[in-house]
């Protein structure tokens, strides 16, 4: 079981959406991620680079005809970090919605 851990690197909404999208796939093409997240090429590249430098994502560049294609996937470290972050968010929400231990006044 993954230990709950709030991850500041994953938490910003753009990165959280990116990591969540990658968590649902084995590999995801750059064009798919760009469209899904409504990001520019440069914004998506920046987010992927940040996550890759942290060891959370790996990218692969390959030729398809005359075009270079980029695809990305979560590493095991990235998947563990995402699962831990989601567990921490669930714990925060559970604590906020749990009935109070004391009677209301």
Short mmCIF file of N, CA and C in Angstrom, two decimals:
data_model
loop_
_atom_site.label_atom_id
_atom_site.label_comp_id
_atom_site.label_asym_id
_atom_site.label_seq_id
_atom_site.Cartn_x
_atom_site.Cartn_y
_atom_site.Cartn_z
N UNK A 1 0.84 -1.18 0.00
CA UNK A 1 0.00 0.00 0.00
C UNK A 1 0.88 1.24 0.00
N UNK A 2 0.48 2.23 -0.75
CA UNK A 2 1.23 3.47 -0.86
C UNK A 2 1.01 4.33 0.36
N UNK A 3 2.09 4.89 0.88
CA UNK A 3 2.00 5.79 2.03
C UNK A 3 1.50 7.15 1.57
N UNK A 4 0.54 7.70 2.31
CA UNK A 4 0.01 9.03 2.00
C UNK A 4 1.11 10.06 2.19
N UNK A 5 1.33 10.87 1.17
CA UNK A 5 2.35 11.91 1.23
C UNK A 5 1.96 13.04 0.28
N UNK A 6 1.73 14.22 0.83
CA UNK A 6 1.40 15.38 0.01
C UNK A 6 2.65 15.78 -0.77
N UNK A 7 2.54 15.85 -2.08
CA UNK A 7 3.70 16.12 -2.94
C UNK A 7 3.56 17.50 -3.58
N UNK A 8 4.37 18.44 -3.12
CA UNK A 8 4.33 19.82 -3.62
C UNK A 8 4.66 19.91 -5.11
N UNK A 9 5.46 18.99 -5.62
CA UNK A 9 5.83 19.02 -7.04
C UNK A 9 4.64 18.65 -7.92
N UNK A 10 3.86 17.68 -7.49
CA UNK A 10 2.72 17.23 -8.27
C UNK A 10 1.50 18.13 -8.09
N UNK A 11 1.37 18.78 -6.96
CA UNK A 11 0.13 19.45 -6.58
C UNK A 11 -0.37 20.57 -7.50
N UNK A 12 0.47 21.41 -8.09
CA UNK A 12 -0.08 22.45 -8.97
C UNK A 12 -1.02 21.82 -10.01
N UNK A 13 -2.12 22.49 -10.29
CA UNK A 13 -3.19 21.89 -11.09
C UNK A 13 -2.73 21.36 -12.45
N UNK A 14 -1.86 22.07 -13.12
CA UNK A 14 -1.40 21.60 -14.43
C UNK A 14 -0.63 20.30 -14.30
N UNK A 15 0.29 20.23 -13.34
CA UNK A 15 1.06 19.00 -13.16
C UNK A 15 0.19 17.87 -12.64
N UNK A 16 -0.74 18.17 -11.74
CA UNK A 16 -1.63 17.14 -11.23
C UNK A 16 -2.46 16.56 -12.36
N UNK A 17 -2.98 17.38 -13.23
CA UNK A 17 -3.75 16.91 -14.39
C UNK A 17 -2.88 16.09 -15.33
N UNK A 18 -1.66 16.53 -15.54
CA UNK A 18 -0.73 15.81 -16.41
C UNK A 18 -0.40 14.44 -15.83
N UNK A 19 -0.05 14.40 -14.56
CA UNK A 19 0.30 13.13 -13.93
C UNK A 19 -0.91 12.19 -13.87
N UNK A 20 -2.09 12.73 -13.59
CA UNK A 20 -3.30 11.91 -13.57
C UNK A 20 -3.57 11.30 -14.95
N UNK A 21 -3.37 12.08 -15.99
CA UNK A 21 -3.56 11.58 -17.35
C UNK A 21 -2.55 10.48 -17.65
N UNK A 22 -1.30 10.69 -17.27
CA UNK A 22 -0.27 9.67 -17.51
C UNK A 22 -0.51 8.43 -16.67
N UNK A 23 -1.10 8.58 -15.49
CA UNK A 23 -1.36 7.43 -14.62
C UNK A 23 -2.37 6.48 -15.24
N UNK A 24 -3.20 7.00 -16.12
CA UNK A 24 -4.24 6.19 -16.75
C UNK A 24 -3.78 5.51 -18.04
N UNK A 25 -2.53 5.72 -18.42
CA UNK A 25 -2.03 5.17 -19.68
C UNK A 25 -0.65 4.57 -19.50
N UNK A 26 -0.29 3.70 -20.43
CA UNK A 26 1.08 3.18 -20.43
C UNK A 26 2.00 4.27 -20.97
N UNK A 27 1.74 4.75 -22.18
CA UNK A 27 2.44 5.86 -22.80
C UNK A 27 1.39 6.83 -23.33
N UNK A 28 1.71 8.10 -23.38
CA UNK A 28 0.80 9.10 -23.96
C UNK A 28 1.61 9.98 -24.91
N UNK A 29 1.07 10.18 -26.10
CA UNK A 29 1.70 11.03 -27.10
C UNK A 29 1.61 12.49 -26.69
N UNK A 30 2.64 13.25 -27.04
CA UNK A 30 2.70 14.68 -26.73
C UNK A 30 1.45 15.40 -27.24
N UNK A 31 1.04 15.12 -28.48
CA UNK A 31 -0.11 15.80 -29.07
C UNK A 31 -1.39 15.50 -28.27
N UNK A 32 -1.54 14.27 -27.80
CA UNK A 32 -2.70 13.91 -26.99
C UNK A 32 -2.70 14.69 -25.68
N UNK A 33 -1.55 14.74 -25.02
CA UNK A 33 -1.44 15.47 -23.75
C UNK A 33 -1.72 16.95 -23.96
N UNK A 34 -1.17 17.50 -25.01
CA UNK A 34 -1.37 18.92 -25.32
C UNK A 34 -2.85 19.23 -25.49
N UNK A 35 -3.55 18.40 -26.25
CA UNK A 35 -4.98 18.62 -26.48
C UNK A 35 -5.80 18.36 -25.22
N UNK A 36 -5.50 17.31 -24.53
CA UNK A 36 -6.26 16.93 -23.32
C UNK A 36 -6.16 17.99 -22.24
N UNK A 37 -4.96 18.56 -22.09
CA UNK A 37 -4.73 19.52 -21.02
C UNK A 37 -4.86 20.97 -21.48
N UNK A 38 -5.09 21.16 -22.77
CA UNK A 38 -5.22 22.50 -23.36
C UNK A 38 -4.01 23.38 -23.04
N UNK A 39 -2.81 22.83 -23.31
CA UNK A 39 -1.56 23.53 -23.07
C UNK A 39 -0.87 23.84 -24.38
N UNK A 40 -0.05 24.87 -24.38
CA UNK A 40 0.80 25.15 -25.54
C UNK A 40 1.95 24.14 -25.55
N UNK A 41 2.63 24.05 -26.67
CA UNK A 41 3.81 23.17 -26.76
C UNK A 41 4.82 23.50 -25.68
N UNK A 42 5.11 24.80 -25.53
CA UNK A 42 6.15 25.19 -24.57
C UNK A 42 5.72 24.93 -23.13
N UNK A 43 4.45 25.15 -22.81
CA UNK A 43 3.98 24.90 -21.44
C UNK A 43 4.04 23.41 -21.11
N UNK A 44 3.61 22.58 -22.04
CA UNK A 44 3.66 21.14 -21.81
C UNK A 44 5.10 20.67 -21.71
N UNK A 45 5.97 21.15 -22.59
CA UNK A 45 7.39 20.77 -22.53
C UNK A 45 8.00 21.13 -21.18
N UNK A 46 7.67 22.31 -20.69
CA UNK A 46 8.20 22.75 -19.40
C UNK A 46 7.74 21.83 -18.27
N UNK A 47 6.47 21.47 -18.27
CA UNK A 47 5.94 20.60 -17.22
C UNK A 47 6.56 19.20 -17.31
N UNK A 48 6.68 18.69 -18.51
CA UNK A 48 7.31 17.38 -18.68
C UNK A 48 8.76 17.39 -18.23
N UNK A 49 9.48 18.46 -18.55
CA UNK A 49 10.88 18.57 -18.14
C UNK A 49 11.00 18.60 -16.62
N UNK A 50 10.14 19.37 -15.97
CA UNK A 50 10.16 19.44 -14.51
C UNK A 50 9.92 18.06 -13.90
N UNK A 51 8.94 17.35 -14.41
CA UNK A 51 8.62 16.02 -13.88
C UNK A 51 9.71 15.01 -14.24
N UNK A 52 10.32 15.17 -15.40
CA UNK A 52 11.40 14.26 -15.81
C UNK A 52 12.63 14.47 -14.94
N UNK A 53 12.96 15.72 -14.64
CA UNK A 53 14.11 16.01 -13.78
C UNK A 53 13.92 15.45 -12.38
N UNK A 54 12.68 15.35 -11.93
CA UNK A 54 12.39 14.78 -10.61
C UNK A 54 12.36 13.25 -10.64
N UNK A 55 12.43 12.68 -11.84
CA UNK A 55 12.39 11.22 -11.96
C UNK A 55 10.98 10.66 -12.00
N UNK A 56 9.97 11.53 -12.14
CA UNK A 56 8.57 11.10 -12.14
C UNK A 56 8.08 10.67 -13.51
N UNK A 57 8.71 11.18 -14.56
CA UNK A 57 8.27 10.93 -15.94
C UNK A 57 9.50 10.59 -16.77
N UNK A 58 9.28 9.76 -17.75
CA UNK A 58 10.30 9.53 -18.76
C UNK A 58 9.68 9.85 -20.11
N UNK A 59 10.48 10.40 -21.00
CA UNK A 59 10.00 10.71 -22.34
C UNK A 59 10.82 9.95 -23.35
N UNK A 60 10.22 9.75 -24.48
CA UNK A 60 10.89 9.05 -25.59
C UNK A 60 10.65 9.86 -26.85
N UNK A 61 11.72 10.15 -27.55
CA UNK A 61 11.63 10.87 -28.81
C UNK A 61 11.96 9.90 -29.94
N UNK A 62 11.09 9.88 -30.95
CA UNK A 62 11.32 8.96 -32.06
C UNK A 62 10.87 9.59 -33.37
N UNK A 63 11.36 9.06 -34.44
CA UNK A 63 10.97 9.55 -35.76
C UNK A 63 9.79 8.74 -36.27
N UNK A 64 8.83 9.44 -36.84
CA UNK A 64 7.69 8.81 -37.49
C UNK A 64 7.59 9.48 -38.86
N UNK A 65 8.14 8.80 -39.84
CA UNK A 65 8.26 9.43 -41.16
C UNK A 65 9.29 10.54 -41.07
N UNK A 66 8.90 11.75 -41.43
CA UNK A 66 9.80 12.89 -41.35
C UNK A 66 9.59 13.71 -40.08
N UNK A 67 8.70 13.25 -39.21
CA UNK A 67 8.36 14.02 -38.01
C UNK A 67 8.92 13.36 -36.75
N UNK A 68 9.36 14.20 -35.84
CA UNK A 68 9.79 13.71 -34.54
C UNK A 68 8.57 13.69 -33.63
N UNK A 69 8.36 12.58 -32.97
CA UNK A 69 7.25 12.45 -32.05
C UNK A 69 7.79 12.22 -30.65
N UNK A 70 7.11 12.79 -29.69
CA UNK A 70 7.48 12.64 -28.29
C UNK A 70 6.32 11.96 -27.58
N UNK A 71 6.66 11.02 -26.73
CA UNK A 71 5.65 10.42 -25.88
C UNK A 71 6.21 10.35 -24.47
N UNK A 72 5.31 10.22 -23.50
CA UNK A 72 5.73 10.25 -22.10
C UNK A 72 5.00 9.17 -21.32
N UNK A 73 5.60 8.80 -20.20
CA UNK A 73 4.96 7.87 -19.27
C UNK A 73 5.47 8.13 -17.87
N UNK A 74 4.69 7.70 -16.89
CA UNK A 74 5.13 7.81 -15.51
C UNK A 74 6.16 6.73 -15.23
N UNK A 75 7.15 7.07 -14.43
CA UNK A 75 8.08 6.06 -13.93
C UNK A 75 7.43 5.42 -12.70
N UNK A 76 8.04 4.38 -12.18
CA UNK A 76 7.53 3.78 -10.94
C UNK A 76 7.58 4.79 -9.80
N UNK A 77 8.63 5.60 -9.77
CA UNK A 77 8.74 6.65 -8.75
C UNK A 77 7.59 7.65 -8.90
N UNK A 78 7.30 8.04 -10.13
CA UNK A 78 6.22 8.98 -10.40
C UNK A 78 4.87 8.41 -10.02
N UNK A 79 4.65 7.14 -10.33
CA UNK A 79 3.38 6.50 -9.99
C UNK A 79 3.21 6.41 -8.48
N UNK A 80 4.28 6.06 -7.77
CA UNK A 80 4.23 6.00 -6.31
C UNK A 80 3.96 7.39 -5.72
N UNK A 81 4.60 8.41 -6.27
CA UNK A 81 4.40 9.78 -5.79
C UNK A 81 2.96 10.21 -6.03
N UNK A 82 2.42 9.90 -7.21
CA UNK A 82 1.03 10.25 -7.53
C UNK A 82 0.06 9.53 -6.58
N UNK A 83 0.26 8.23 -6.41
CA UNK A 83 -0.62 7.48 -5.52
C UNK A 83 -0.54 7.99 -4.08
N UNK A 84 0.66 8.33 -3.63
CA UNK A 84 0.82 8.89 -2.29
C UNK A 84 0.14 10.24 -2.16
N UNK A 85 0.24 11.06 -3.21
CA UNK A 85 -0.38 12.38 -3.19
C UNK A 85 -1.91 12.25 -3.15
N UNK A 86 -2.45 11.35 -3.95
CA UNK A 86 -3.90 11.13 -3.96
C UNK A 86 -4.35 10.61 -2.59
N UNK A 87 -3.59 9.73 -1.99
CA UNK A 87 -3.93 9.22 -0.65
C UNK A 87 -3.93 10.36 0.37
N UNK A 88 -2.96 11.27 0.26
CA UNK A 88 -2.91 12.42 1.18
C UNK A 88 -4.11 13.34 0.96
N UNK A 89 -4.47 13.59 -0.29
CA UNK A 89 -5.64 14.43 -0.57
C UNK A 89 -6.92 13.78 -0.02
N UNK A 90 -7.03 12.48 -0.18
CA UNK A 90 -8.21 11.77 0.36
C UNK A 90 -8.26 11.89 1.88
N UNK A 91 -7.12 11.79 2.53
CA UNK A 91 -7.07 11.91 3.98
C UNK A 91 -7.47 13.32 4.43
N UNK A 92 -7.03 14.31 3.70
CA UNK A 92 -7.39 15.70 4.02
C UNK A 92 -8.90 15.88 3.90
N UNK A 93 -9.47 15.37 2.82
CA UNK A 93 -10.91 15.50 2.60
C UNK A 93 -11.67 14.71 3.66
N UNK A 94 -11.22 13.51 3.97
CA UNK A 94 -11.89 12.70 4.99
C UNK A 94 -11.87 13.39 6.34
N UNK A 95 -10.74 13.99 6.70
CA UNK A 95 -10.65 14.71 7.97
C UNK A 95 -11.58 15.91 7.99
N UNK A 96 -11.72 16.58 6.87
CA UNK A 96 -12.56 17.78 6.80
C UNK A 96 -14.04 17.44 6.84
N UNK A 97 -14.40 16.25 6.39
CA UNK A 97 -15.81 15.89 6.33
C UNK A 97 -16.24 14.94 7.44
N UNK A 98 -15.30 14.54 8.29
CA UNK A 98 -15.63 13.62 9.40
C UNK A 98 -16.45 14.36 10.45
N UNK A 99 -17.38 13.65 11.09
CA UNK A 99 -18.16 14.30 12.14
C UNK A 99 -17.25 14.76 13.27
N UNK A 100 -17.61 15.85 13.87
CA UNK A 100 -16.82 16.40 14.98
C UNK A 100 -16.87 15.42 16.16
N UNK A 101 -15.77 15.34 16.90
CA UNK A 101 -15.69 14.48 18.09
C UNK A 101 -16.44 15.07 19.28
N UNK A 102 -16.75 16.33 19.19
CA UNK A 102 -17.42 16.98 20.32
C UNK A 102 -18.80 17.49 19.87
N UNK A 103 -19.71 17.56 20.81
CA UNK A 103 -21.05 18.05 20.44
C UNK A 103 -21.01 19.53 20.09
N UNK A 104 -21.89 19.92 19.17
CA UNK A 104 -21.93 21.32 18.77
C UNK A 104 -22.64 22.13 19.85
N UNK A 105 -22.28 23.41 19.93
CA UNK A 105 -22.86 24.27 20.97
C UNK A 105 -23.89 25.19 20.40
#
